[in-house]
Short mmCIF file of C-alpha atoms in Angstrom, two decimals:
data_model
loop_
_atom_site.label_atom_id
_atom_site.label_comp_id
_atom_site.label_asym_id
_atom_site.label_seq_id
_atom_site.Cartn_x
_atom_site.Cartn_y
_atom_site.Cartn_z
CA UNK A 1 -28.72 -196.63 -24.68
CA UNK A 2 -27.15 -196.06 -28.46
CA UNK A 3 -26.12 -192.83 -29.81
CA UNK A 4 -24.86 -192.27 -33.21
CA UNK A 5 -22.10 -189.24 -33.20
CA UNK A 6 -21.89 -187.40 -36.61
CA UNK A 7 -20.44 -184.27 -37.41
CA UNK A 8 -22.73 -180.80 -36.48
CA UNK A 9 -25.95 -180.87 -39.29
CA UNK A 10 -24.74 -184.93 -40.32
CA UNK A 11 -28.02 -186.14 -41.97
CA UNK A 12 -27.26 -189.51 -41.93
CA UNK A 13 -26.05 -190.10 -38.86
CA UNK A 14 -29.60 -188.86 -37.25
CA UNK A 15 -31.35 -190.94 -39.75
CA UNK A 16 -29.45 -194.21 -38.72
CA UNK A 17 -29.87 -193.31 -34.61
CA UNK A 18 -33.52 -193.07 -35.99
CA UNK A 19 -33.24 -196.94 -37.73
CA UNK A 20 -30.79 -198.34 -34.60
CA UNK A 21 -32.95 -197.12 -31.48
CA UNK A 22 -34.59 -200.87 -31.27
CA UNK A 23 -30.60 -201.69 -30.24
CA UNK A 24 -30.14 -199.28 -28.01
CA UNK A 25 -33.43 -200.08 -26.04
CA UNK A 26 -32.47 -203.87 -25.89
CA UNK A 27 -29.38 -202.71 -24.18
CA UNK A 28 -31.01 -200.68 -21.32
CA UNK A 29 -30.00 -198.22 -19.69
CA UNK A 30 -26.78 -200.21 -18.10
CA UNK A 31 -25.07 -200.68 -21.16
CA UNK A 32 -24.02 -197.49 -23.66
CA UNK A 33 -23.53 -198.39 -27.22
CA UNK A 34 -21.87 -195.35 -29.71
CA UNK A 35 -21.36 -195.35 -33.17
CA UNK A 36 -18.84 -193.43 -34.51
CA UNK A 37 -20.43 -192.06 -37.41
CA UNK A 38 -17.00 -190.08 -38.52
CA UNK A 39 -16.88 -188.27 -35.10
CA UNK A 40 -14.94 -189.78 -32.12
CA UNK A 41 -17.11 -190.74 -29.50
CA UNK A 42 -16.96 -188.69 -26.25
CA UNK A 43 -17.46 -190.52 -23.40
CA UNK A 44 -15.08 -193.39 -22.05
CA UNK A 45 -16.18 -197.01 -21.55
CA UNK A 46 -19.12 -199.20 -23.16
CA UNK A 47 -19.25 -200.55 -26.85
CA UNK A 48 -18.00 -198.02 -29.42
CA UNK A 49 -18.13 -199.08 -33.24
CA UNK A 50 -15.05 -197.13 -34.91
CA UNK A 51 -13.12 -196.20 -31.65
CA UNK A 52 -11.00 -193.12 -31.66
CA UNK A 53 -8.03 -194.58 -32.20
CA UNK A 54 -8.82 -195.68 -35.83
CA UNK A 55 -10.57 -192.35 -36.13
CA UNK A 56 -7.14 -190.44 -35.32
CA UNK A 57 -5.44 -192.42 -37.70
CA UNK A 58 -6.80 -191.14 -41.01
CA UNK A 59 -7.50 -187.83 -39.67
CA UNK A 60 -3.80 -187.77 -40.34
CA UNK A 61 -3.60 -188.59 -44.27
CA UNK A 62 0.40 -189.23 -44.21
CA UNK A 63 -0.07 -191.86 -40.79
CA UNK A 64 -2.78 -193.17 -43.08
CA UNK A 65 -1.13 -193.97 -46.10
CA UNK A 66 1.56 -195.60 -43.85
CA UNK A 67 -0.40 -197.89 -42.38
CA UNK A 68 -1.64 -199.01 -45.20
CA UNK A 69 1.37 -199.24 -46.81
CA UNK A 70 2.75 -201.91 -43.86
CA UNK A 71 -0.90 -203.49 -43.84
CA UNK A 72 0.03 -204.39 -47.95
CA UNK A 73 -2.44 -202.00 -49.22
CA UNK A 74 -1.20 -199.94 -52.15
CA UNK A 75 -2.50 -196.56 -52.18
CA UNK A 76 -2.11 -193.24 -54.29
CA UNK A 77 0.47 -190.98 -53.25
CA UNK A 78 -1.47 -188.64 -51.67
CA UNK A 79 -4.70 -190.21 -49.81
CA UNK A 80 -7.59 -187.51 -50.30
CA UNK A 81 -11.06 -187.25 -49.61
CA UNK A 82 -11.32 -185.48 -53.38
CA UNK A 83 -11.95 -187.85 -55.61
CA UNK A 84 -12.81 -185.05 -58.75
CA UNK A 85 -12.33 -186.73 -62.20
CA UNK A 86 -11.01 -190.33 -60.36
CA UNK A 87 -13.11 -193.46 -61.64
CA UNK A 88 -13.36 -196.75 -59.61
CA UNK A 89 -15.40 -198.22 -57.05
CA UNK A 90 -16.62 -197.09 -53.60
CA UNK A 91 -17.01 -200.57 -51.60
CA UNK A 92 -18.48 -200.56 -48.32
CA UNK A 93 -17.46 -202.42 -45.78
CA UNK A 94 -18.50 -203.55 -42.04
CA UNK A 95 -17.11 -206.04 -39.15
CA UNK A 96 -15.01 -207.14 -42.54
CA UNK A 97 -17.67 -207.84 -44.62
CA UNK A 98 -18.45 -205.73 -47.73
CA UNK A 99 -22.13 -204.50 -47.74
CA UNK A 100 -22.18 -202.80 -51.47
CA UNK A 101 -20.09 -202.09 -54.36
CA UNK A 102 -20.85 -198.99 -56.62
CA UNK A 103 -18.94 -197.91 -59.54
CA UNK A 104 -17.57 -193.87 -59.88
CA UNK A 105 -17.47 -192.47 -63.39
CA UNK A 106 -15.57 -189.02 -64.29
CA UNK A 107 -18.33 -186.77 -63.24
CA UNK A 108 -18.95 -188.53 -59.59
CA UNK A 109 -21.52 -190.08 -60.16
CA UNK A 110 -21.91 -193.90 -58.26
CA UNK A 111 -24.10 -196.69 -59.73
CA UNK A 112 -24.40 -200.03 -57.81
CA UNK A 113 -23.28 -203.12 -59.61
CA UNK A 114 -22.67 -206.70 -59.02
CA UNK A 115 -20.41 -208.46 -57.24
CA UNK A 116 -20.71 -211.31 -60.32
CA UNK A 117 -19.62 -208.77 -62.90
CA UNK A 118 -16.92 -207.31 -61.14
CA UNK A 119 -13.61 -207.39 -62.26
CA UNK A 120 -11.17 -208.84 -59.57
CA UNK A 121 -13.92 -208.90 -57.48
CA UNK A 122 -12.14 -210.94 -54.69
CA UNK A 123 -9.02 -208.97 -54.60
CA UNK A 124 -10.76 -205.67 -54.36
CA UNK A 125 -12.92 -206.98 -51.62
CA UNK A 126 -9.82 -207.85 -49.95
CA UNK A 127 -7.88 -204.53 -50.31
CA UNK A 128 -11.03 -202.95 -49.54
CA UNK A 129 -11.42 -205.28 -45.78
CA UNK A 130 -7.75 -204.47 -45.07
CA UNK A 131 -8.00 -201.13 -45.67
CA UNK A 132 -10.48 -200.70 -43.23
CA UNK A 133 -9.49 -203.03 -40.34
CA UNK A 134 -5.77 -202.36 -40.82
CA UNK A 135 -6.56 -198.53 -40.11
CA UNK A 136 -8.18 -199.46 -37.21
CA UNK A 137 -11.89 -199.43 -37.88
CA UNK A 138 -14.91 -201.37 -37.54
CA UNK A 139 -16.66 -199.87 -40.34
CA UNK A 140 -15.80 -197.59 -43.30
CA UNK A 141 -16.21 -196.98 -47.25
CA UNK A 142 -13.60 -197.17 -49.58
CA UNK A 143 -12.54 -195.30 -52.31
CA UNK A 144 -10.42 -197.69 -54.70
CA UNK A 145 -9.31 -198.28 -58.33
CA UNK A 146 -8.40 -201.57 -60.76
CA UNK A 147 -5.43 -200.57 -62.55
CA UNK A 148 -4.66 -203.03 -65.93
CA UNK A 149 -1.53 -204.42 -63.75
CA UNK A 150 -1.10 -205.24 -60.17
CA UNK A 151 -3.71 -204.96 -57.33
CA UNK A 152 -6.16 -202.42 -56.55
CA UNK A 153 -5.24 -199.16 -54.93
CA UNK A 154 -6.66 -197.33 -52.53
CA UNK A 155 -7.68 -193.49 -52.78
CA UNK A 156 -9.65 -193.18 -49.61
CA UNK A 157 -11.29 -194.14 -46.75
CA UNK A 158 -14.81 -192.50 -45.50
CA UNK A 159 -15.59 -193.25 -42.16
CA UNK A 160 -19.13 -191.04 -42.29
CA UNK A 161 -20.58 -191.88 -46.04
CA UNK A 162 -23.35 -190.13 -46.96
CA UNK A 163 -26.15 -193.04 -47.57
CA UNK A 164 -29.96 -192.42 -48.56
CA UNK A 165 -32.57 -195.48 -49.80
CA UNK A 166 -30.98 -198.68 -50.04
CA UNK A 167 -27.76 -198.49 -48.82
CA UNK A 168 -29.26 -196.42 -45.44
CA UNK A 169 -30.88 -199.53 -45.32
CA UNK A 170 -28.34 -201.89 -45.85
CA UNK A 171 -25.84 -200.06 -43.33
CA UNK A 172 -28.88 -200.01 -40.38
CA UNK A 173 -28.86 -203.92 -41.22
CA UNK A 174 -25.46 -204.67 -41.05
CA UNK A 175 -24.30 -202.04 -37.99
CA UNK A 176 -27.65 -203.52 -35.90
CA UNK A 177 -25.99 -206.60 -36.41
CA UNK A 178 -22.60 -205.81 -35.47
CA UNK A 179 -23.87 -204.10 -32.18
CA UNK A 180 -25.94 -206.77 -31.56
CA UNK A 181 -22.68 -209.25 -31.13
CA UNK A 182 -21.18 -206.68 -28.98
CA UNK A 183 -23.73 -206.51 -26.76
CA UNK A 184 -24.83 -210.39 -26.35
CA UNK A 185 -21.07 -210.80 -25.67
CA UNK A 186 -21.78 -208.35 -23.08
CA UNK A 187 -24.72 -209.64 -21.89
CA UNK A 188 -23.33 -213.16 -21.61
CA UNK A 189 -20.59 -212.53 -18.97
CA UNK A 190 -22.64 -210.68 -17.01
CA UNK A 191 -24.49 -214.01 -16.66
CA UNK A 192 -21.52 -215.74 -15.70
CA UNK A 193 -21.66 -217.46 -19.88
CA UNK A 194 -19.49 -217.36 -22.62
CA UNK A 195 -20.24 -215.95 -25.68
CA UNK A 196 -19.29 -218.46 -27.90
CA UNK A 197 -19.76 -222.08 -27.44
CA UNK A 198 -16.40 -224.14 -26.64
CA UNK A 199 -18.29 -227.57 -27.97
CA UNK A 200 -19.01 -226.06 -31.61
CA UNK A 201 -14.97 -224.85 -31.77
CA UNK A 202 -12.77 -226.91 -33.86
CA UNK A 203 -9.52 -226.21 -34.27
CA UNK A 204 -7.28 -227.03 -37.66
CA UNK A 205 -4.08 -225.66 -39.64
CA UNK A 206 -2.18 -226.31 -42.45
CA UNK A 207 0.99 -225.15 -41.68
CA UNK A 208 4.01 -225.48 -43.96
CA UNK A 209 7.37 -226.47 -44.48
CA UNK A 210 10.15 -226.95 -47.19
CA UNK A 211 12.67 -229.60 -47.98
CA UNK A 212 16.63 -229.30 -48.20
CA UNK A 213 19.38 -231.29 -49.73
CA UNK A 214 22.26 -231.50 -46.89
CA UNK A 215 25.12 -232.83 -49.68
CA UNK A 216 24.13 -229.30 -51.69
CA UNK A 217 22.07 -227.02 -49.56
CA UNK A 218 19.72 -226.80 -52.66
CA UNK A 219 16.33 -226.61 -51.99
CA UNK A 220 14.39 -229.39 -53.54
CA UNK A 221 10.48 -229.32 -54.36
CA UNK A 222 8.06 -230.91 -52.13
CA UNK A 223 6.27 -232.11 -55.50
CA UNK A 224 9.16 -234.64 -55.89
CA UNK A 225 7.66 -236.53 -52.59
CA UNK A 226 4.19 -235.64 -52.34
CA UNK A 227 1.07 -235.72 -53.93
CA UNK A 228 -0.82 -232.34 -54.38
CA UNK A 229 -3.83 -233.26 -52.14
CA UNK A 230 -3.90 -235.67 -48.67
CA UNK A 231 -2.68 -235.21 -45.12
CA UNK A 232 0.50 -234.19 -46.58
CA UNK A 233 1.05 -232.25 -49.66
CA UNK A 234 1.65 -229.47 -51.33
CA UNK A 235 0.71 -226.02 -51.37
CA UNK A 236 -0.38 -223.96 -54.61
CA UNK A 237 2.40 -222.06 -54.80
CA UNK A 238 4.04 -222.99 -58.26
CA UNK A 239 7.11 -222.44 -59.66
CA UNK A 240 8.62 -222.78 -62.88
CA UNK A 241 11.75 -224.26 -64.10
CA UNK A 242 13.24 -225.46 -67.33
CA UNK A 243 11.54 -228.80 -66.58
CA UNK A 244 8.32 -227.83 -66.13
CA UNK A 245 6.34 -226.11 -63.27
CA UNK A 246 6.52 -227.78 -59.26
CA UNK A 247 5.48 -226.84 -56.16
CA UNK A 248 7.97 -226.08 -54.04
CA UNK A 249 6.19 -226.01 -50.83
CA UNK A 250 4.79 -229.13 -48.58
CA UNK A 251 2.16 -228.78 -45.39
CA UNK A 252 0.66 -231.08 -43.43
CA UNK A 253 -3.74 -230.88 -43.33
CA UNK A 254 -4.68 -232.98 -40.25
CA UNK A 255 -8.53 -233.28 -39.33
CA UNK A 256 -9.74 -230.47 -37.48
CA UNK A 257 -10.45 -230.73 -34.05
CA UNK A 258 -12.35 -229.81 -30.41
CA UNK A 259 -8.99 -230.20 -28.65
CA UNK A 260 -5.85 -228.79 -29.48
CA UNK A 261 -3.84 -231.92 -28.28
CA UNK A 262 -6.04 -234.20 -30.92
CA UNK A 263 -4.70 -231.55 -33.54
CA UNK A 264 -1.18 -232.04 -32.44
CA UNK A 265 -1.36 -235.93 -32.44
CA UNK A 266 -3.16 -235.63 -36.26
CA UNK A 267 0.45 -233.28 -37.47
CA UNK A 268 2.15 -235.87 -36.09
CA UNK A 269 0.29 -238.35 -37.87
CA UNK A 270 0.68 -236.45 -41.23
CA UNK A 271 4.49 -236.10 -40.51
CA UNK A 272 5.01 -239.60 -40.11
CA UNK A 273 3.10 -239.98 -43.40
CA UNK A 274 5.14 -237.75 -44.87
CA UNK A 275 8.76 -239.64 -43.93
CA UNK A 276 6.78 -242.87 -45.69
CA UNK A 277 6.77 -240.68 -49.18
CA UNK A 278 10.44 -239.45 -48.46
CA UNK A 279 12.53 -241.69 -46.63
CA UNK A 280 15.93 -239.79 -46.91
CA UNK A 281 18.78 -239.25 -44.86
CA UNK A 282 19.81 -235.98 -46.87
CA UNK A 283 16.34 -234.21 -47.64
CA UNK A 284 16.25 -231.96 -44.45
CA UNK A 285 12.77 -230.82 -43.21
CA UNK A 286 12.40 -226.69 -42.63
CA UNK A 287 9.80 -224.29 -41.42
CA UNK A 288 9.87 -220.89 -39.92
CA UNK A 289 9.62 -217.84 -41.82
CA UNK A 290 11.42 -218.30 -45.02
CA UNK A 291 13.70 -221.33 -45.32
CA UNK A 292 14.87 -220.42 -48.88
CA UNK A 293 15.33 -216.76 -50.40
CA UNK A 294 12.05 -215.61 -52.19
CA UNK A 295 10.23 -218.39 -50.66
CA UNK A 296 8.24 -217.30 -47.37
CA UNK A 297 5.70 -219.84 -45.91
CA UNK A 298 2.64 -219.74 -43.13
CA UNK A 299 1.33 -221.42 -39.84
CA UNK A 300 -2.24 -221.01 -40.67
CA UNK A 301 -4.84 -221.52 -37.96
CA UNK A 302 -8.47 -222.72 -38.57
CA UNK A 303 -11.15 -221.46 -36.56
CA UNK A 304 -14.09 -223.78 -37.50
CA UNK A 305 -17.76 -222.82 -36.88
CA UNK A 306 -16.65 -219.17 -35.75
CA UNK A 307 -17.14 -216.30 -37.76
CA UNK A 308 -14.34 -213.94 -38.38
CA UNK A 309 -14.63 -210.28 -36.38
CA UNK A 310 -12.51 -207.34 -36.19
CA UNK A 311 -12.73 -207.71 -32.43
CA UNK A 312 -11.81 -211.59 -32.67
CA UNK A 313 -8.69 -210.53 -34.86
CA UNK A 314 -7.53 -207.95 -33.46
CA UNK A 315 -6.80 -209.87 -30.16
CA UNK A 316 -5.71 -212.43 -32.29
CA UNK A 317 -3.17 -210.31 -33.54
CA UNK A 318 -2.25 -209.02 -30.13
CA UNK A 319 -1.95 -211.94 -28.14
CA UNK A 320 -1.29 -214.85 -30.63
CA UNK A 321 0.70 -212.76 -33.03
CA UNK A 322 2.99 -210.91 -30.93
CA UNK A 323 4.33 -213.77 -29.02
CA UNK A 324 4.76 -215.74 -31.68
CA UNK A 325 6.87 -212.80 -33.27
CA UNK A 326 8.57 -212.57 -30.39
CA UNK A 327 10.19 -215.74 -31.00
CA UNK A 328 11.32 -215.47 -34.91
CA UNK A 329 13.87 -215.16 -36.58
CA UNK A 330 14.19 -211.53 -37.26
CA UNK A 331 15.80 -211.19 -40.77
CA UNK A 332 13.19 -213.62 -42.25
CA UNK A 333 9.91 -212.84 -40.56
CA UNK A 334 11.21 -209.56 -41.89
CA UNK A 335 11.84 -210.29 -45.99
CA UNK A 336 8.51 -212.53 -44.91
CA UNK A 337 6.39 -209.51 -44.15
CA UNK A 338 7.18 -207.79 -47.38
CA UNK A 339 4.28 -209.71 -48.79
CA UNK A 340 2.90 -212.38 -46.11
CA UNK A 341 1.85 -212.27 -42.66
CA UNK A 342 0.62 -208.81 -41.85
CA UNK A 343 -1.60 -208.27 -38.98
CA UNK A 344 -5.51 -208.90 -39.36
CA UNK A 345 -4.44 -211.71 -42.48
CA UNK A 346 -7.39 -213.67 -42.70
CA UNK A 347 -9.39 -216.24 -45.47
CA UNK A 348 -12.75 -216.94 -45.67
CA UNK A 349 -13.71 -221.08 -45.72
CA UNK A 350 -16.49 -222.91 -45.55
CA UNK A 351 -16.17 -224.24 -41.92
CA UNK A 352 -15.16 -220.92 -40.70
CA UNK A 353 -12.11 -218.70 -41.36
CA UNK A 354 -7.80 -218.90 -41.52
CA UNK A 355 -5.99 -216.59 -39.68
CA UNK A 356 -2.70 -216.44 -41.70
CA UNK A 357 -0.42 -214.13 -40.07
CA UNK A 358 1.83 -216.59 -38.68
CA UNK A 359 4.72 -217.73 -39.57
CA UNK A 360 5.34 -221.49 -39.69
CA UNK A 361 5.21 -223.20 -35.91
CA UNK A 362 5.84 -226.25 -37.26
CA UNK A 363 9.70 -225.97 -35.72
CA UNK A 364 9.00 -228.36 -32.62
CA UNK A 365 5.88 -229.56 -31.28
CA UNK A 366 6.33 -227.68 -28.22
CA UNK A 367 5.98 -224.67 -30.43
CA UNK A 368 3.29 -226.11 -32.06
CA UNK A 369 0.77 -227.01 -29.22
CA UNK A 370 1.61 -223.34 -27.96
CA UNK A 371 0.26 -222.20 -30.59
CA UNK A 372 -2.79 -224.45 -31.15
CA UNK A 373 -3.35 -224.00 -27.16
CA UNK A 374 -3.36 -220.15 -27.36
CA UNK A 375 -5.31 -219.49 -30.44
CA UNK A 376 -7.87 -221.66 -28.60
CA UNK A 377 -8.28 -220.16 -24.89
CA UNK A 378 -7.94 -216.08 -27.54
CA UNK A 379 -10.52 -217.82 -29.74
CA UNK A 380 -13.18 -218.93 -26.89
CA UNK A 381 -12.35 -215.43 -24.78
CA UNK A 382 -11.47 -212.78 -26.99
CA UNK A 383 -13.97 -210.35 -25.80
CA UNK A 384 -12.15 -209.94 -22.77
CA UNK A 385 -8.91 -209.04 -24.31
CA UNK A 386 -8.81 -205.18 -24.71
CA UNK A 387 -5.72 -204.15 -25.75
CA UNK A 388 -5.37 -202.91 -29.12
CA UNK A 389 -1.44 -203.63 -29.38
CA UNK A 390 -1.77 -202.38 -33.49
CA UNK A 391 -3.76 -199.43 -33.62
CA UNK A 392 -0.83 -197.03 -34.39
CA UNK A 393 1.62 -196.80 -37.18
CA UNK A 394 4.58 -197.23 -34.69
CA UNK A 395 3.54 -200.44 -33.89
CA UNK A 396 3.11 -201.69 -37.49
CA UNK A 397 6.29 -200.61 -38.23
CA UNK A 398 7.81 -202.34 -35.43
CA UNK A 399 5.95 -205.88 -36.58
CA UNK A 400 6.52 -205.46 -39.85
CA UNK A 401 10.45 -205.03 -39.35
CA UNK A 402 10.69 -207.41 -36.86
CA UNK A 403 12.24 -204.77 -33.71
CA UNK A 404 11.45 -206.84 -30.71
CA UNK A 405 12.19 -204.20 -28.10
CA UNK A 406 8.89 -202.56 -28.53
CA UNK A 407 6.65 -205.60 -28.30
CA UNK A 408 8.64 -207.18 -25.06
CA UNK A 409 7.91 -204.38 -23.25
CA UNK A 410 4.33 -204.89 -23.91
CA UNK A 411 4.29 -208.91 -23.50
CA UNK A 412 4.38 -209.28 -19.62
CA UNK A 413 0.74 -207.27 -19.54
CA UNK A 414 -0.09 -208.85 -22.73
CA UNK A 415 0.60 -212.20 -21.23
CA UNK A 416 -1.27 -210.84 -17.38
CA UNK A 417 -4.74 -210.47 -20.00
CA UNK A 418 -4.57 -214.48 -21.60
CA UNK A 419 -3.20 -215.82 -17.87
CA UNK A 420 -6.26 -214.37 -16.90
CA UNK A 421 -9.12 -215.68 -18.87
CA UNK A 422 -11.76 -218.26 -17.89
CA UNK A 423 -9.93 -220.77 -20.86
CA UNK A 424 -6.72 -220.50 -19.24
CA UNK A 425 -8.18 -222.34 -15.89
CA UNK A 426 -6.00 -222.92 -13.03
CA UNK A 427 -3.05 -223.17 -15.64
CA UNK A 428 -2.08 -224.08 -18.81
CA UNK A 429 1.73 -225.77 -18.97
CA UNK A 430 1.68 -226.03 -23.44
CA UNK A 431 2.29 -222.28 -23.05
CA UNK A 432 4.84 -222.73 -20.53
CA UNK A 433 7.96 -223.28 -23.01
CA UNK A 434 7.06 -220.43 -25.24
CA UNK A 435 7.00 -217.94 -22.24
CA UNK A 436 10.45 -219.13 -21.44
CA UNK A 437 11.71 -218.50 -24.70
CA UNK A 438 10.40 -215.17 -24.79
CA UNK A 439 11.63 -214.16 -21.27
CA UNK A 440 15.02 -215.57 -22.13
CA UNK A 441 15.02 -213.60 -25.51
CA UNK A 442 15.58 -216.51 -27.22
CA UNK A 443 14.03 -217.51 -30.32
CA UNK A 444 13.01 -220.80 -32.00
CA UNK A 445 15.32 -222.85 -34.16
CA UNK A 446 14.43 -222.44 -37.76
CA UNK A 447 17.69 -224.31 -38.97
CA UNK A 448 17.03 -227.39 -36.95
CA UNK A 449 15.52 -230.60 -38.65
CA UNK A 450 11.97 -230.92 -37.56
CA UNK A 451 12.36 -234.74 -37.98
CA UNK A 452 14.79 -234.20 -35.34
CA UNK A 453 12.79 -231.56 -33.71
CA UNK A 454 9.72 -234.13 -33.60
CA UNK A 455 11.84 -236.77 -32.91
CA UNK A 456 10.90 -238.67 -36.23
CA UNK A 457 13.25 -242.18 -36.84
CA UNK A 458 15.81 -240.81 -39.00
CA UNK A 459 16.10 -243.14 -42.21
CA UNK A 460 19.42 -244.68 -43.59
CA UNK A 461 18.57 -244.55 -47.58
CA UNK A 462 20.21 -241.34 -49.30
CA UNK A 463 18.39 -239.39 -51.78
CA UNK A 464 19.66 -238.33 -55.37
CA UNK A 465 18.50 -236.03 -58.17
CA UNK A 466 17.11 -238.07 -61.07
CA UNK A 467 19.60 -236.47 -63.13
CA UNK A 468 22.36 -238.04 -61.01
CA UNK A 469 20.62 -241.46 -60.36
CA UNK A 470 20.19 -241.80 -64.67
CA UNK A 471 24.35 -241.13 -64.56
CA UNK A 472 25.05 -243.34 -61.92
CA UNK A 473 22.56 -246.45 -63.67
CA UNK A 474 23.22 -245.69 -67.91
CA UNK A 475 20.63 -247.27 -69.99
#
C-alpha cells in the first residue's frame, strides 16, 4: 500500500500516487509506504519518505535557518518561500542525489541546464545535499544562489515542488527507487536476510595526523617526511610560507578491507612506514581534533561497494558519531566543527563513499578498531537503527559545541540499539574500551604520542630544521 500526502487540491502529488502505485502493489497490503509530498504523514509506523520531523523543521523558518547554519550551509537572512526578483538555481535533490538543476531569472521563470556548464557545479550540489539531509529530509528542492565570493547560499527549501513533463518523470524515477530500497530492506528481514551483503563490504580510512617539534612545540609539515602519495602521506591541504607552499598534514591510506582487524594491521603497517621516513626522537606524532590552532583534521571512514543513503547516515551519525564525540576533546572538536565534521559529512568515490564527520581516531589503536568495528556492524545493520538522535536544532547545537550532557543521556539506549544487532553477535570486546571511556566520562588522549600510543620503537636520532643543521655544518 503507498499513498502520497499533498496538501488539499495538490496536483502533483495525485499525479505521482498515479506514477508510484506499481510500488505500492509490490508491497502488499502488509507493508504501508507514505510519501510526504509537503504534508506530514498521518498514520504511525511503516516507511515514510520525508518524516515529520524534517517536515516540522522548516515549517519553522528561524529553526530552519539554524540548522542550516550548524549543518555549514550559508543561507539568506530570512529563509522564504518568495523568491520574487531572486536569480539562481532550483536543484532537486533525493536520497542525496541531485535529480535536476534549473536556472531562475528575474521574472521566475526556470530553464533546465547542465550540470557540465554549471558554475561551481560540485559545491552547489553539495550545499544543495546538505541542505536537504541536514534539515532532516529524504527529499526536497532547493532554492540557492552563486555569489562572485564564497559558497552558495541557500534561499529555500520546497518539500512539495510543483513538477509537470520531465521532471514529474524524473521525480517518479528516482522516489520509486528510493522506496524500493526501503522496502527490500524490509522485505529482507522478514526473511530472516540482510539487506546488504557482508562479503561485498570493505572497509578503509585515511585518517590523519600532524607532527610536533618537542625542543619548540612548533608544528612542523608532514611534507618535510613524506611523499605526497603512498601508504603514508600527505593530505591536500596546503599552506603557504615564505619558503614556498607545504602540506602540513600527514595520513596513513592502508588497503581497504572485509575485516576491520586486516584494516587495523594495514595502519599499523603504514605507521611503521612512516617512522622509516622520520626517524626522530623530537618530531612528536598528533591526531584528534585539531593538534595545532587553525589546523583541524579527520578520521575518515570508507564504505566500499555501498552506496551512500540518508537512512545509512543518519544512523551513522547517531551511533558512530555520537560516541565518538563523546570521547573528544571538547574545546577542539569544537573550533573543529566551525568548518569540519558536521553531521551527515560525506564524499562521493569510486569504490563507494567517505563518511567524514569524525574526528581523527588515530589516538590509540584501541580507539581505532572501535571505530573500524562499529562503523562496520552500523554499516551491515543500519536499517534497524531508528533513532534519529539529529533531527532537531537542539541537538545540532549540542554536537556542534561539543556539550556532552545531552548526548550521554541518550548513549546507554543508543548503545541498547548497536548491542542489539545481528553484526554485534554474541559480543563484540573492540567496543569494549570505548564504552568504558564513555561511562567513566573520560575522554581520549589527544596530547599523547601515538608512537607511544601504538607502541612504535622510539628512535634515538634527533631532528633539526635545515636552517639550523646549515649553521651547525658552514659550507
Amino acid at each position: 500500500m503507498l499513498a502520497v500526502t499533498g496538501r488539499p487540491g495538490e496536483e502533483t502529488a495525485e499525479r505521482l500516487a498515479a506514477r508510484l502505485r506499481d510500488v505500492g502493489e509490490a508491497a502488499g497490503p502488509d507493508v504501508s509506504i507514505t510519501v510526504a509530498w509537503g504534508m506530514a504523514a498521518p498514520q504511525p509506523g511503516g516507511i515514510t519518505l520525508n518524516p515529520r520531523p524534517g517536515l516540522d523543521n522548516l515549517a519553522d523558518r528561524e529553526t530552519a535557518r539554524q540548522i542550516l547554519r550548524l549543518s555549514g550551509v550559508r543561507t539568506t537572512r530570512r529563509l522564504t518561500p518568495d523568491l520574487r526578483g531572486v536569480r539562481g538555481y532550483r536543484i532537486h535533490v533525493c536520497d542525496l542525489e541531485p535529480l535536476l538543476v534549473f536556472k531562475r531569472d528575474r521574472r521566475g521563470k526556470l530553464s533546465e541546464v547542465s550540470r557540465a556548464g554549471l558554475p561551481a557545479a560540485e559545491k552547489l550540489f553539495r550545499a544543495a545535499v546538505r541542505a536537504v539531509y541536514g534539515l532532516g529530509l529524504d527529499f526536497g528542492a532547493v532554492h540557492a544562489a552563486i555569489p562572485p565570493r564564497g559558497s552558495p547560499v541557500i534561499h529555500w527549501v520546497d518539500p512539495a515542488p510543483r513538477l509537470d513533463g520531465e521532471s514529474l518523470d524524473a521525480w517518479a524515477r528516482a522516489l520509486r527507487g528510493l522506496a524500493a530500497r526501503r522496502l527490500a530492506a524490509v522485505q529482507a528481514r522478514r526473511e530472516g536476510r540482510r539487506p546488504a551483503a557482508s562479503s561485498a563490504l570493505l572497509l578503509g580510512a585515511d585518517p590523519e595526523f600532524m607532527l610536533q617539534d618537542t625542543r619548540t612545540r612548533h608544528m612542523v609539515a608532514a611534507s618535510v617526511f613524506f611523499p605526497r602519495e603512498g601508504d603514508v602521506g600527505c593530505d591536500d591541504r596546503v599552506l603557504r610560507r615564505s619558503q614556498g607552499i607545504c602540506y602540513p598534514l600527514a595520513e596513513v591510506r592502508p588497503r581497504p578491507e572485509a575485516c576491520p582487524d586486516e584494516l587495523l594491521r594495514g595502519i599499523r603497517g603504514a605507521l611503521n612506514r612512516a617512522l622509516e621516513l622520520a626517524p626522530y626522537r623530537n618530531i612528536k606524532w598528533l591526531a584528534g581534533s585539531m593538534p595545532f590552532k587553525g589546523f583541524p583534521i579527520g578520521g575518515h571512514v570508507h564504505f566500499g561497494n555501498m552506496r551512500p543513503s540518508t537512512d545509512l547516515l543518519r544512523a551513522l551519525d547517531s551511533y558512530l558519531a555520537v560516541p565518538m564525540m563523546l570521547v573528544e576533546k571538547p574545546d577542539t572538536a569544537r573550533q573543529r566543527r566551525r568548518r569540519y565534521g558536521f553531521p551527515g559529512d560525506f564524499r562521493l568515490q569510486r569504490h563507494g563513499f567517505e563518511y567524514r564527520t569524525l574526528s581523527s581516531w588515530l589516538v590509540s589503536p584501541a580507539a581505532a578498531r572501535a571505530v573500524l568495528a562499529l562503523a562496520r556492524i552500523i554499516a551491515l545493520d543500519h536499517d534497524l537503527l531508528s533513532r534519529r538522535v539529529f533531527d532537531s536544532v537542539e541537538a545540532q547545537r549540542c554536537f556542534s559545541r561539543g556539550r556532552k550532557s545531552y548526548f550521554r543521556i541518550l548513549f546507554p539506549e543508543l548503545w541498547a540499539d548497536v548491542l542489539a544487532l545481528p553484526a554485534c553477535g554474541p559480543g563484540v570486546p573492540e567496543l569494549e574500551p570505548l564504552r568504558r571511556l564513555i561511562s567513566g566520562e573520560r575522554r581520549w588522549r589527544e596530547e599523547a604520542d601515538l608512537r607511544r600510543q601504538w607502541k612504535l620503537p622510539l628512535p634515538r636520532d634527533w631532528w633539526s630544521p635545515p636552517d639550523e643543521q646549515d649553521a651547525a655544518d658552514p659550507a
